[in-house]
Short mmCIF file of C-alpha atoms and ligand atoms in Angstrom, two decimals:
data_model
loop_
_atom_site.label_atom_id
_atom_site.label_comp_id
_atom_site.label_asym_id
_atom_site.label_seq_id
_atom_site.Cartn_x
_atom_site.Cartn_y
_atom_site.Cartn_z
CA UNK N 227 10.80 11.56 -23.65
CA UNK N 228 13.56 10.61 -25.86
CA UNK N 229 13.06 8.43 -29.02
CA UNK N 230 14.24 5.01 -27.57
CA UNK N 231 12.53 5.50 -24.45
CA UNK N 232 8.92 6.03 -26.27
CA UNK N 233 9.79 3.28 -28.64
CA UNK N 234 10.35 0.99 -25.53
CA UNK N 235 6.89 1.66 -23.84
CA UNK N 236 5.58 1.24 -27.25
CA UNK N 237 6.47 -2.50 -27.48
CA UNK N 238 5.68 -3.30 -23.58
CA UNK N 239 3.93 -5.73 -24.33
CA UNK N 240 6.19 -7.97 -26.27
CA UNK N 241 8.42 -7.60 -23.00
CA UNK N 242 6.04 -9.26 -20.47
CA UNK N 243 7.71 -12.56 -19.87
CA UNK N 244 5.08 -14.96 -19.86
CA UNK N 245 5.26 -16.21 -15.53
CA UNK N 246 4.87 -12.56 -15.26
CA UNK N 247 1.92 -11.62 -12.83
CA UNK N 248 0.07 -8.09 -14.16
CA UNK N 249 -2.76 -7.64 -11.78
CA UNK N 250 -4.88 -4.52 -10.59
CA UNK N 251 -5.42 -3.68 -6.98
CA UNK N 252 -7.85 -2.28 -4.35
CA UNK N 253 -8.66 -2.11 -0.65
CA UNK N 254 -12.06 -3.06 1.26
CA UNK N 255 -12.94 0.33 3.39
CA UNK N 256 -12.03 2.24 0.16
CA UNK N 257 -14.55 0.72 -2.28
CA UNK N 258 -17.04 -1.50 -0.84
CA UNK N 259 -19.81 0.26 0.98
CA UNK N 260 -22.18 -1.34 2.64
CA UNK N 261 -21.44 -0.01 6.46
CA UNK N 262 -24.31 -2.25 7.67
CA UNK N 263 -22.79 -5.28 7.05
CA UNK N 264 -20.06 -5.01 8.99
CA UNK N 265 -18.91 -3.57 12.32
CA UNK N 266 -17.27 -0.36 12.97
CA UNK N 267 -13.91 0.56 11.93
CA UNK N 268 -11.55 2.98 13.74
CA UNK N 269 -12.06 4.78 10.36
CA UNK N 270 -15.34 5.37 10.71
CA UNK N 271 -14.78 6.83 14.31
CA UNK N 272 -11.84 8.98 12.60
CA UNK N 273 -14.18 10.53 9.43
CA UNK N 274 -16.83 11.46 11.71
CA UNK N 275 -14.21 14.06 13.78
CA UNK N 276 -15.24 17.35 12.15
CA UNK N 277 -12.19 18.22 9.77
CA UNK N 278 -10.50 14.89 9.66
CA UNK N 279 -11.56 13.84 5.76
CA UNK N 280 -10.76 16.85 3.62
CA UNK N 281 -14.28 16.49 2.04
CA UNK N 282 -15.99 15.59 4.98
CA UNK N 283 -17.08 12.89 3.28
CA UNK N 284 -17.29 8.91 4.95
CA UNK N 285 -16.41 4.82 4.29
CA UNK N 286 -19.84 4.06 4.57
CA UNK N 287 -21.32 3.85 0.88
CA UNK N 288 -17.46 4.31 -1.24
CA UNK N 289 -17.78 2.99 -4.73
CA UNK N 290 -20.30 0.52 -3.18
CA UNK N 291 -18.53 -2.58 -4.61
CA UNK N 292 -20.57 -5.13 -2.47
CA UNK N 293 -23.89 -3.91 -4.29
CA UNK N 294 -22.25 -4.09 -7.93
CA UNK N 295 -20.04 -6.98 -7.53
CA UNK N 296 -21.06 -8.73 -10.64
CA UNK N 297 -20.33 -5.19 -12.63
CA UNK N 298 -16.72 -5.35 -10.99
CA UNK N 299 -15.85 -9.13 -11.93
CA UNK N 300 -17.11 -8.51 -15.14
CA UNK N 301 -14.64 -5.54 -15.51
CA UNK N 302 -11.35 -7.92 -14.64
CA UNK N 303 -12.58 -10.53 -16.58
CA UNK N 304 -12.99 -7.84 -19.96
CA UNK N 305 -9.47 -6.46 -19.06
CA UNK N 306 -8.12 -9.50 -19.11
CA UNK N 307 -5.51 -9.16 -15.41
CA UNK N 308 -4.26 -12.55 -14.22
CA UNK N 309 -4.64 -11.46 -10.81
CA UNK N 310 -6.80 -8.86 -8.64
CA UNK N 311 -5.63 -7.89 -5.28
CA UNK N 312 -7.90 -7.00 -3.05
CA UNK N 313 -8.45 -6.75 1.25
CA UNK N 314 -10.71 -8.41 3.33
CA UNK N 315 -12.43 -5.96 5.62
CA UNK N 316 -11.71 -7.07 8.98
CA UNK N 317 -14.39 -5.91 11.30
CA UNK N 318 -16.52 -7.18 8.37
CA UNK N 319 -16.09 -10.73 9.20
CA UNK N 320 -15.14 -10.28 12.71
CA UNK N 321 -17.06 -7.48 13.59
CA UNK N 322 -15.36 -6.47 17.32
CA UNK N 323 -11.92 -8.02 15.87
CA UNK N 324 -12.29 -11.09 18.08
CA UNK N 325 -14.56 -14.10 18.33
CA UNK N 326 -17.09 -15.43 16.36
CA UNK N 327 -17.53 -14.53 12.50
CA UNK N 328 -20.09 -12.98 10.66
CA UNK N 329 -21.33 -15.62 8.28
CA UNK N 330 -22.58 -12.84 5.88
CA UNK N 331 -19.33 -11.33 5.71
CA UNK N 332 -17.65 -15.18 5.07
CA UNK N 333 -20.15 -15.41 2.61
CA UNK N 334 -18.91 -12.34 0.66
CA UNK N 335 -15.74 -13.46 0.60
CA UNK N 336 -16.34 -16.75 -0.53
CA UNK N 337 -18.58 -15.08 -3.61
CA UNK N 338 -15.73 -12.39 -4.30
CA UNK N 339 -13.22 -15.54 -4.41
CA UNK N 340 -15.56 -17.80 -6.05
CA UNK N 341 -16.28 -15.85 -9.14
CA UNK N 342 -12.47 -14.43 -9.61
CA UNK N 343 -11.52 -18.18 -10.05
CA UNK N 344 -14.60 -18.32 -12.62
CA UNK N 345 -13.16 -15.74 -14.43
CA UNK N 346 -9.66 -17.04 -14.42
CA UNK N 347 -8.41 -14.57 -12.37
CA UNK N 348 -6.26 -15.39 -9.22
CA UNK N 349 -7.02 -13.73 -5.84
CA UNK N 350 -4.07 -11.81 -3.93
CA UNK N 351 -5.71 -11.59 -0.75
CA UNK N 352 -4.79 -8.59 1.51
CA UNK N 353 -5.38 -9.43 5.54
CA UNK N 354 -5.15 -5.89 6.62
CA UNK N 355 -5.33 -2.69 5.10
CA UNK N 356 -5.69 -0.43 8.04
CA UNK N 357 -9.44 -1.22 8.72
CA UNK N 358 -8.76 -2.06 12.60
CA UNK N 359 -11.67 -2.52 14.30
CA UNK N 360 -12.81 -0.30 16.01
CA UNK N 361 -13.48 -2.17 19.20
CA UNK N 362 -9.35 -2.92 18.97
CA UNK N 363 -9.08 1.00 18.57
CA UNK N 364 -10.32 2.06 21.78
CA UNK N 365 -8.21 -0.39 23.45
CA UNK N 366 -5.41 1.27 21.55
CA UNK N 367 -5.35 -0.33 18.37
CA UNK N 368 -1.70 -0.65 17.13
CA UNK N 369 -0.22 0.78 20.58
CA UNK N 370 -1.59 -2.42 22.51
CA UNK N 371 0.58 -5.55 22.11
CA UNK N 372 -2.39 -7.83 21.99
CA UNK N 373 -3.46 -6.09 18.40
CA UNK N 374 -0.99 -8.31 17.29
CA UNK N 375 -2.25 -11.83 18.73
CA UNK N 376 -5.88 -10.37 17.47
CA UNK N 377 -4.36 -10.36 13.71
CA UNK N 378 -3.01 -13.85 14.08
CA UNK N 379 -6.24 -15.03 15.23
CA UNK N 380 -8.48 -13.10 12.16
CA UNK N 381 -5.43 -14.79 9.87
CA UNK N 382 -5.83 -18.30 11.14
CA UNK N 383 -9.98 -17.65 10.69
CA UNK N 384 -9.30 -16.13 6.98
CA UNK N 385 -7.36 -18.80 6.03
CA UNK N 386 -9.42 -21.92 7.23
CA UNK N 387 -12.14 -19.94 5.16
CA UNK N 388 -10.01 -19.09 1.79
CA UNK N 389 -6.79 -21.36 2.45
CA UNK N 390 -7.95 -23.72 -0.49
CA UNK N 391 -8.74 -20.97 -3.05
CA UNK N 392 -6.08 -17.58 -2.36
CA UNK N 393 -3.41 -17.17 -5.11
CA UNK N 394 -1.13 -15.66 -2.49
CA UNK N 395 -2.16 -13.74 1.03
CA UNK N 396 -0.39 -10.06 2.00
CA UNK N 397 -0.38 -9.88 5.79
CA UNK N 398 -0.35 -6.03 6.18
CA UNK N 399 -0.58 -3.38 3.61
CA UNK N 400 2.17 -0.54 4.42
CA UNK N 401 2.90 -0.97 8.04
CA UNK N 402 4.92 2.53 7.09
CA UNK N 403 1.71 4.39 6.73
CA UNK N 404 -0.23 3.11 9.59
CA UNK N 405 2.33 4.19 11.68
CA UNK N 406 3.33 7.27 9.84
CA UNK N 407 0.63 8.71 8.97
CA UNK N 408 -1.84 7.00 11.71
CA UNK N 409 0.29 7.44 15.18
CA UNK N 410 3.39 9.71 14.75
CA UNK N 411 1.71 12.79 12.24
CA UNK N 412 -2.21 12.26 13.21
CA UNK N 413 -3.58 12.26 9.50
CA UNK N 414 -4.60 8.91 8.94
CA UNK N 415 -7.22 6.78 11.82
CA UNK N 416 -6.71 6.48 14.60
CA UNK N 417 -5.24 10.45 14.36
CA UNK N 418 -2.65 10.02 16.99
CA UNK N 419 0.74 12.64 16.86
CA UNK N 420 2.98 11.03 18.67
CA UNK N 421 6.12 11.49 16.63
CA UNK N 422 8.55 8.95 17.68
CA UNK N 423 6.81 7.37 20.27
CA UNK N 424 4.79 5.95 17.78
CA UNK N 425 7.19 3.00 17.15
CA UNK N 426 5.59 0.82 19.68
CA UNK N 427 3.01 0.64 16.48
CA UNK N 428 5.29 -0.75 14.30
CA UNK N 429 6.62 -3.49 16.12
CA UNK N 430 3.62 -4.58 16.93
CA UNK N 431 2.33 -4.87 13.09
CA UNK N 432 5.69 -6.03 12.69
CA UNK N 433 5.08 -8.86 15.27
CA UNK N 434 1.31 -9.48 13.91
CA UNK N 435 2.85 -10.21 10.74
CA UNK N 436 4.60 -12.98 11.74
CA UNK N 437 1.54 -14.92 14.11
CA UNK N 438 -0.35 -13.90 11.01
CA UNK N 439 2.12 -15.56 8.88
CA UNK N 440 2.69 -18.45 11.18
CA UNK N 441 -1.71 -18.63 11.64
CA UNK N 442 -1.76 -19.07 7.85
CA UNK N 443 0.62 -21.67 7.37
CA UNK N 444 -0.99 -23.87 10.45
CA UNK N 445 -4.14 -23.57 8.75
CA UNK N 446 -2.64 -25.51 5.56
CA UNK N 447 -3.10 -22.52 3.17
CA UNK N 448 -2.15 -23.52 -0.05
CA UNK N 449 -1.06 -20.24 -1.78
CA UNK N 450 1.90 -17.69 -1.13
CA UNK N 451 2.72 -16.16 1.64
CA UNK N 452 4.53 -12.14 2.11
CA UNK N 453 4.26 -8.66 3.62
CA UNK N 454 3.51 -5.65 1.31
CA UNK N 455 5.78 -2.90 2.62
CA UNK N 456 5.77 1.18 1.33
CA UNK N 457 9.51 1.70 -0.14
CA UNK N 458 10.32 5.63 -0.61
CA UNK N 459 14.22 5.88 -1.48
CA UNK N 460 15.25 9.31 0.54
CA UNK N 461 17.62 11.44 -0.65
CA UNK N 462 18.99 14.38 1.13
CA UNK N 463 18.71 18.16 0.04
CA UNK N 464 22.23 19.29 -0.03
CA UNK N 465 24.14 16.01 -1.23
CA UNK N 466 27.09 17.38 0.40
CA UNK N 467 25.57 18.60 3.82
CA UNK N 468 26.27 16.24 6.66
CA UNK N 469 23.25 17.08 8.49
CA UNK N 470 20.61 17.04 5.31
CA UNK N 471 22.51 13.61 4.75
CA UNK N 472 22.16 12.38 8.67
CA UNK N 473 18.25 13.15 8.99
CA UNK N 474 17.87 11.54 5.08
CA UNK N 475 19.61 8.23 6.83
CA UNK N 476 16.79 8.51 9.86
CA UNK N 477 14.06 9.03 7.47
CA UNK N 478 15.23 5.64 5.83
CA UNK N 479 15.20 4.26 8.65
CA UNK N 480 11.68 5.08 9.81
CA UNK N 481 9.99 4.86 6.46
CA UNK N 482 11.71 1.62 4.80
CA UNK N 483 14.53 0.23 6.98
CA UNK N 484 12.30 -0.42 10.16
CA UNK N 485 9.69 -2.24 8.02
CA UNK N 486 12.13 -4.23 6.12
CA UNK N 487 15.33 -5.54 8.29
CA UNK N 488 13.41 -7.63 11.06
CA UNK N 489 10.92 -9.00 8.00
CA UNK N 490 13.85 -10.19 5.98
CA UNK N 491 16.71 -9.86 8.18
CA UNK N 492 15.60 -10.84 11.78
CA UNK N 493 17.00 -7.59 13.50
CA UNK N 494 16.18 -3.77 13.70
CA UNK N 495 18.29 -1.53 11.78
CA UNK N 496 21.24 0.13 13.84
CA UNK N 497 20.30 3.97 14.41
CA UNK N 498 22.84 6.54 13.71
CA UNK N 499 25.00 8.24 16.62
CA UNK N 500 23.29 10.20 18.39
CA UNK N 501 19.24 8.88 17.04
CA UNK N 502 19.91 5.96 19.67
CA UNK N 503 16.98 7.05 22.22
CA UNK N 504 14.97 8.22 19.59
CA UNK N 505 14.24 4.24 18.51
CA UNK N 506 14.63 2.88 21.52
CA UNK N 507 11.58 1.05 21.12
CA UNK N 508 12.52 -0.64 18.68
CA UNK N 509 16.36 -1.58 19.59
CA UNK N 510 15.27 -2.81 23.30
CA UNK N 511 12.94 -5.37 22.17
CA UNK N 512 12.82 -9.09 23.20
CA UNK N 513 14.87 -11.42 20.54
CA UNK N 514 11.61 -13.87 20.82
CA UNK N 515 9.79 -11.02 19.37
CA UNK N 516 12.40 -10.79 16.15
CA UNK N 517 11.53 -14.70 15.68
CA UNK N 518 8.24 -14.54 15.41
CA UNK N 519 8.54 -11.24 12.55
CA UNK N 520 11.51 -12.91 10.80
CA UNK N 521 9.38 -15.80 8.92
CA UNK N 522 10.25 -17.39 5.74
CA UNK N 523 8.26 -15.81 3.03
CA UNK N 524 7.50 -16.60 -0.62
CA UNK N 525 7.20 -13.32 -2.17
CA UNK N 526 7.81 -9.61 -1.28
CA UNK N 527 5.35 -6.67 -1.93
CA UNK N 528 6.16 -3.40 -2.71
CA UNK N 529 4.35 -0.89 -3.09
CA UNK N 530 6.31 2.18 -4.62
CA UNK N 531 4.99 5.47 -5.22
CA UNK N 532 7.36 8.01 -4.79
CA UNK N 533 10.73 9.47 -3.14
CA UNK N 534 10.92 11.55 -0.19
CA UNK N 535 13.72 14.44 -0.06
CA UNK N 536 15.11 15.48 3.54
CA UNK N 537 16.74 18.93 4.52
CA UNK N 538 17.68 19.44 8.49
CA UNK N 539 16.10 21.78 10.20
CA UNK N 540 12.36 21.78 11.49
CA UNK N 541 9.62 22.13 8.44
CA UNK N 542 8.63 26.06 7.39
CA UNK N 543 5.49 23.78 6.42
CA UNK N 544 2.92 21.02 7.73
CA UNK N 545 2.82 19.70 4.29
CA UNK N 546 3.12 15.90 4.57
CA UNK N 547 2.38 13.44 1.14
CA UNK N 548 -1.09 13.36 2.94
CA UNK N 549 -1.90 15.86 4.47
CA UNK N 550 -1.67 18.55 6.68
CA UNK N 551 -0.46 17.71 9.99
CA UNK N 552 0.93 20.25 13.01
CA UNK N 553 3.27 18.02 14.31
CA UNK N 554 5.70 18.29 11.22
CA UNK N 555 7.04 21.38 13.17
CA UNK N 556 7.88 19.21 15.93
CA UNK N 557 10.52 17.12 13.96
CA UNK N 558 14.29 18.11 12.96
CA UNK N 559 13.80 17.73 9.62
CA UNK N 560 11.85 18.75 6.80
CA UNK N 561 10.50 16.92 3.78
CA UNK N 562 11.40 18.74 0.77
CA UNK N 563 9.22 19.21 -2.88
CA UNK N 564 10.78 17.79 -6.02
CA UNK N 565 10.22 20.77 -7.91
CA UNK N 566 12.15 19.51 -11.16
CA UNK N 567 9.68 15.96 -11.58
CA UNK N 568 5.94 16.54 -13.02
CA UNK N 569 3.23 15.97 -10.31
CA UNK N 570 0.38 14.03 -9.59
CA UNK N 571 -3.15 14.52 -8.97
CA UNK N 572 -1.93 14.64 -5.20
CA UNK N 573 1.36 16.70 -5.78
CA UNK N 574 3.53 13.62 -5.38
CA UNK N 575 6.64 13.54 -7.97
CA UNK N 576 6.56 11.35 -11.10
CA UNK N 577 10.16 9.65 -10.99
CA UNK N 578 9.92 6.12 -11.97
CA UNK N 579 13.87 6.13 -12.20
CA UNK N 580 13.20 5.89 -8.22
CA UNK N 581 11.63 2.94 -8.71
CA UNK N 582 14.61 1.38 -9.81
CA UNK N 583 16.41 2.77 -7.07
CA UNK N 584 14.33 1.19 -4.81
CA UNK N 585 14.87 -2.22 -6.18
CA UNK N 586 18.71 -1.72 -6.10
CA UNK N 587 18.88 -0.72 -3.01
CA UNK N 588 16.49 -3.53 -2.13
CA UNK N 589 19.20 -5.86 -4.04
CA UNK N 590 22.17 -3.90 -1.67
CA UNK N 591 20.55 -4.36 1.46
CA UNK N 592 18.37 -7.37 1.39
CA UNK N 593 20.78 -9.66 -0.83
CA UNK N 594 19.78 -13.43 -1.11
CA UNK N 595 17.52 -12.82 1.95
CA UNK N 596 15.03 -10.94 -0.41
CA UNK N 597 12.62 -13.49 -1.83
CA UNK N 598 10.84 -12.87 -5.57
CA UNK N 599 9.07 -9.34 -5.65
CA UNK N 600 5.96 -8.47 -6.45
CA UNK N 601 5.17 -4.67 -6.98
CA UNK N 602 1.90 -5.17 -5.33
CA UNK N 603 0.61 -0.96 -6.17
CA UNK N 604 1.89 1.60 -7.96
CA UNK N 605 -0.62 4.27 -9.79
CA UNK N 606 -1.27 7.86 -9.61
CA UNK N 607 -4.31 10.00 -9.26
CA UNK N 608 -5.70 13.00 -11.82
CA UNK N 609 -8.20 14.96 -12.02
CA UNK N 610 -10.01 13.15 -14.31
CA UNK N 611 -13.18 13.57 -15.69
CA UNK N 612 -15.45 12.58 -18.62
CA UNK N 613 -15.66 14.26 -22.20
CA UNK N 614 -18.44 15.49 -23.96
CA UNK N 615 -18.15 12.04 -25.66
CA UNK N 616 -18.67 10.31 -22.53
CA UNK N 617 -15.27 8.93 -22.48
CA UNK N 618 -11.87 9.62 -19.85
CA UNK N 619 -8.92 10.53 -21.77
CA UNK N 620 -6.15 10.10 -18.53
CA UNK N 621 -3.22 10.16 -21.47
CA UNK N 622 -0.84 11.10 -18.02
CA UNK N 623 -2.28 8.17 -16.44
CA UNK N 624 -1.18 5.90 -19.40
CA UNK N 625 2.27 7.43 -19.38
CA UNK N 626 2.55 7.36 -15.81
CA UNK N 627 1.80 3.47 -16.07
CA UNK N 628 3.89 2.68 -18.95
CA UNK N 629 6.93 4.45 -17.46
CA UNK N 630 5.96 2.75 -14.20
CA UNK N 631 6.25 -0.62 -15.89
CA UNK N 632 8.87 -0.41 -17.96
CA UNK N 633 10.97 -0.39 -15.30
CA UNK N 634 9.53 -2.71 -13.56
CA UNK N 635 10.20 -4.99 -16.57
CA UNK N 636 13.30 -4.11 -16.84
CA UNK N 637 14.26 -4.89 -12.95
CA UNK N 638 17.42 -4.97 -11.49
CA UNK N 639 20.45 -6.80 -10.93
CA UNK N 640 20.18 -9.25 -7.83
CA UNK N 641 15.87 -8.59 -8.27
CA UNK N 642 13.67 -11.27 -9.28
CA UNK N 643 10.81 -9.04 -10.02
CA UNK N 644 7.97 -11.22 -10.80
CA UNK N 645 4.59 -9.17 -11.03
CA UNK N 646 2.97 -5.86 -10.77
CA UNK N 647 -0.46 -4.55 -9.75
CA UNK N 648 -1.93 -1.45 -10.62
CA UNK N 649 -3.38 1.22 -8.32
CA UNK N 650 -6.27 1.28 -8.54
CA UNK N 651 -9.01 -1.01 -10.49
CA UNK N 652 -11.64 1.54 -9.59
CA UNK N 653 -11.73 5.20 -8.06
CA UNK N 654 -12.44 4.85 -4.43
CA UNK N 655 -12.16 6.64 -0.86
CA UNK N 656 -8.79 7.99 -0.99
CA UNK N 657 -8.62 7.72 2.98
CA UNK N 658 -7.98 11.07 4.30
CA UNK N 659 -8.06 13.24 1.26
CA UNK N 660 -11.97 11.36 0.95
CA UNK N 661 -13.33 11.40 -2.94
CA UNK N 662 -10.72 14.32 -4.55
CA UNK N 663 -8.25 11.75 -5.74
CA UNK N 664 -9.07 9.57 -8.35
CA UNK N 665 -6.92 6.54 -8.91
CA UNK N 666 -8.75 4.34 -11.06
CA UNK N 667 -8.47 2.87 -14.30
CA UNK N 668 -12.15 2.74 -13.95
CA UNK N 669 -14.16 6.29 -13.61
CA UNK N 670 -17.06 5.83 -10.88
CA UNK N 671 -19.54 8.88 -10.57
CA UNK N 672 -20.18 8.32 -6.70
CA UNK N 673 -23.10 9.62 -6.92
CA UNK N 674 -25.06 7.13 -9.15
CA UNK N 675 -22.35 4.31 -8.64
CA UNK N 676 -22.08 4.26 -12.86
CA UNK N 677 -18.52 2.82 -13.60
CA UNK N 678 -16.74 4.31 -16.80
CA UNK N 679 -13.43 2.58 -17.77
CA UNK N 680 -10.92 5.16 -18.94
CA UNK N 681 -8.55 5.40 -21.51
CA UNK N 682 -5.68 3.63 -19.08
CA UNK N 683 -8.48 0.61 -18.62
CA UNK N 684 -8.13 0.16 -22.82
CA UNK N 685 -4.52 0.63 -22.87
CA UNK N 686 -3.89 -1.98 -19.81
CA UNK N 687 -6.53 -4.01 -21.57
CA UNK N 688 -4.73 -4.13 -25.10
CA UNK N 689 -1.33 -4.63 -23.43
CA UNK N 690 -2.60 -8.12 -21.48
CA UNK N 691 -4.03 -9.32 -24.76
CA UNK N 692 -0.83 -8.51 -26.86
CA UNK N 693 1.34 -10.44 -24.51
CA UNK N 694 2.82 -13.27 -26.58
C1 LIG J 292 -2.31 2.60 -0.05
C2 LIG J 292 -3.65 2.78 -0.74
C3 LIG J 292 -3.82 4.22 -1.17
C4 LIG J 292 -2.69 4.58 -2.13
C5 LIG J 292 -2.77 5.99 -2.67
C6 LIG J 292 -1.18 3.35 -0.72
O1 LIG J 292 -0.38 3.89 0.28
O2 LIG J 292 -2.02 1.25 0.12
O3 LIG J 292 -4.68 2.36 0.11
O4 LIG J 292 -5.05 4.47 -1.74
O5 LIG J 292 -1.48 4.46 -1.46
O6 LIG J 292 -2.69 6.92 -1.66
#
């Protein structure tokens, strides 16, 4: 780090304007435990297939939030956030994903809500982060069409529930993923490889987001309404090799572009010559459909952790960000390491300059049709343990946050970058990689539950209070 750069993270705090949103984030299946209270998820199907969860480990007890919720709201209050994002578990309050809540579930809810608004702190509610139930699963979850009027129906219940006390709602957290990792590359639930025939799933999140968004706003919600979408700005291998550069383009497409255009553009991105049948899915869908996804919204989310590199040619590896998966060798391309960027915890590049890539390119693309932004994650995981002193010292956590942030703060032109949430408040279930990633700015020994902020915790904690 040069001199001016260090000196800039050092006065961060003096740079947060004062309508800026700094918030911490989390997700229900990853930290709250407590199986019994709620119904199945297809996760819960998907961790009990033997070598699915890299630890073998389950959902069912996590950082078992639900049993130490007073110990959690305690910890945002002490670090001072103006706003905690978290999800609502879905087959938690409707436990087949359709039909009558659970009033226990509600309940939780109303508790989790209740207190944050005690504590001054205002709730960014998240309507799905991949916790389908599991009931929707076996009628093919994200494949079947009527997933989609299921979500709208949960959103209208969630918001006659919370409508009067939610900050701002998410509809769905990283469609990308779901279908990435979940339906084309089998490593997330439901486990499905179906490559390119996995777009069906994302137009159908696409299209829940928009009943969800139009269930929300029926049901006289007061607070914001957007979509948190996965950006990942892809560069090719060989900058000068037309192929590298062709498969980088399609790789855009089907991690960020797909996501993005009908949400804030009403229309599927054009493939390039010649990738025509591969998204036919996508390009031979019903303009009503496009209506319904391309909303109005009040904010954007983005969630950005890292950039992806493309070379042509199928992968020498299965490699993916998350794991291992077979049908890698089944693709024309290849993602490729950054081998010149530090790593993470999980191997994934620390390039924050990407970050501001992604929010010029946002700018390029998405012009005045791109309402305010809100970087609703961005974090890394390390190997972090305690001291002989009892405390964390994650010093690359701290550096990873501050570099994060900076530019973040800094934006970019055409941008109106309004908050940012850390990943993650606490260590949780890190989905498929189980309990070897730890993301938290709060240690939690899953054995005993015990919660240990780290050294990122006091650092984010005497940033907020030095805000002028
Ligand atoms: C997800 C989180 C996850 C994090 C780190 C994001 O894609 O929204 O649920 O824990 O990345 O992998």
């Amino acid at each position: 780090m040069d001199g001016s750069h260090r000196d800039r993270l050092e006065t961060l705090e003096a740079r947060v304007p004062g309508d800026f949103t700094i918030g911490v984030a989390t997700a229900a299946l990853q930290i709250e435990g407590d199986a019994a209270g709620r119904g199945a998820s297809a996760w819960d199907t998907f961790a009990a297939e033997p070598g699915r969860i890299l630890d073998g480990s389950t959902p069912e007890r996590t950082a078992g939030h639900i049993e130490r919720l007073a110990d959690d709201i305690a910890l945002l209050k002490q670090l001072g956030v103006d706003s905690y994002r978290f999800s609502l578990s879905w087959p938690r309050i409707q436990p087949t994903g359709a039909g009558d809540p659970n009033p226990a579930g509600l309940a939780f809810y109303d508790r989790l809500i209740d207190s944050l608004l005690g504590a001054g702190i205002r709730p960014m509610v998240t309507l799905y982060h991949w916790d389908t139930p599991e009931p929707l699963q076996k009628a093919g979850g994200w494949m079947n069409r009527d997933t989609a009027r299921r979500l709208g129906d949960f959103a209208q219940l969630a918001g006659e529930s919370f409508g009067d006390r939610v900050d701002k709602w998410v509809t769905i957290n990283e469609p990308t993923t779901v279908t990435l990792n979940g339906y084309a590359l089998g490593v997330h639930a439901p486990g499905e490889a179906l490559l390119f025939d996995a777009l069906p799933a994302a137009h159908h999140q696409l299209l829940g987001h928009g009943l969800a968004v139009q269930a929300l706003r029926a049901a006289g919600v007061t607070g914001g309404i957007g979509i948190t979408n996965v950006h990942s700005p892809v560069v090719p291998t060989r900058r000068l090799n037309p192929l590298d550069r062709y498969f980088a383009r399609v790789f855009d497409l089907v991690h960020n572009r797909v996501y993005a255009d009908p949400v804030l553009l009403g229309r599927y991105p054009k493939p390039p010559l010649g990738a025509g049948a591969l998204f036919r899915a996508l390009t031979e869908v019903d303009t009503d459909d496009l209506r319904v996804i391309h909303q109005p919204l009040d904010f954007y989310g983005l969630n950005y952790y890292m950039p992806t590199r493309i070379r042509a040619g199928s992968a020498p590896s299965t490699q993916t960000p998350d794991g291992e998966s077979e049908a890698m060798k089944d693709v024309p391309f290849s993602l490729v390491d950054f081998d010149e960027y530090p790593k993470t915890g999980f191997g994934w590049p620390i390039a924050p300059e990407f970050l501001e890539r992604t929010l010029t390119e946002l700018a390029a693309r998405y012009g005045s049709a791109l309402p305010p932004v809100f970087i609703t994650e961005n974090g890394a995981s390390f190997a972090d343990a305690a001291g002989p002193d009892g405390a964390v010292r994650d010093s690359e956590r701290v550096e990873y946050l501050a570099r994060h942030l900076d530019v973040a703060l800094r934006g970019a032109p055409g941008v109106d970058v309004r908050g940012f949430y850390v990943w993650s408040l606490l260590d949780n279930w890190e989905w498929a990689a189980g309990f070897t990633q730890r993301f938290g700015l709060v240690h939690v020994d899953f054995d005993t539950l015990e919660r240990t902020p780290k050294d990122s915790y006091h650092w984010l904690q005497a940033l907020l209070a030095a805000r002028p």
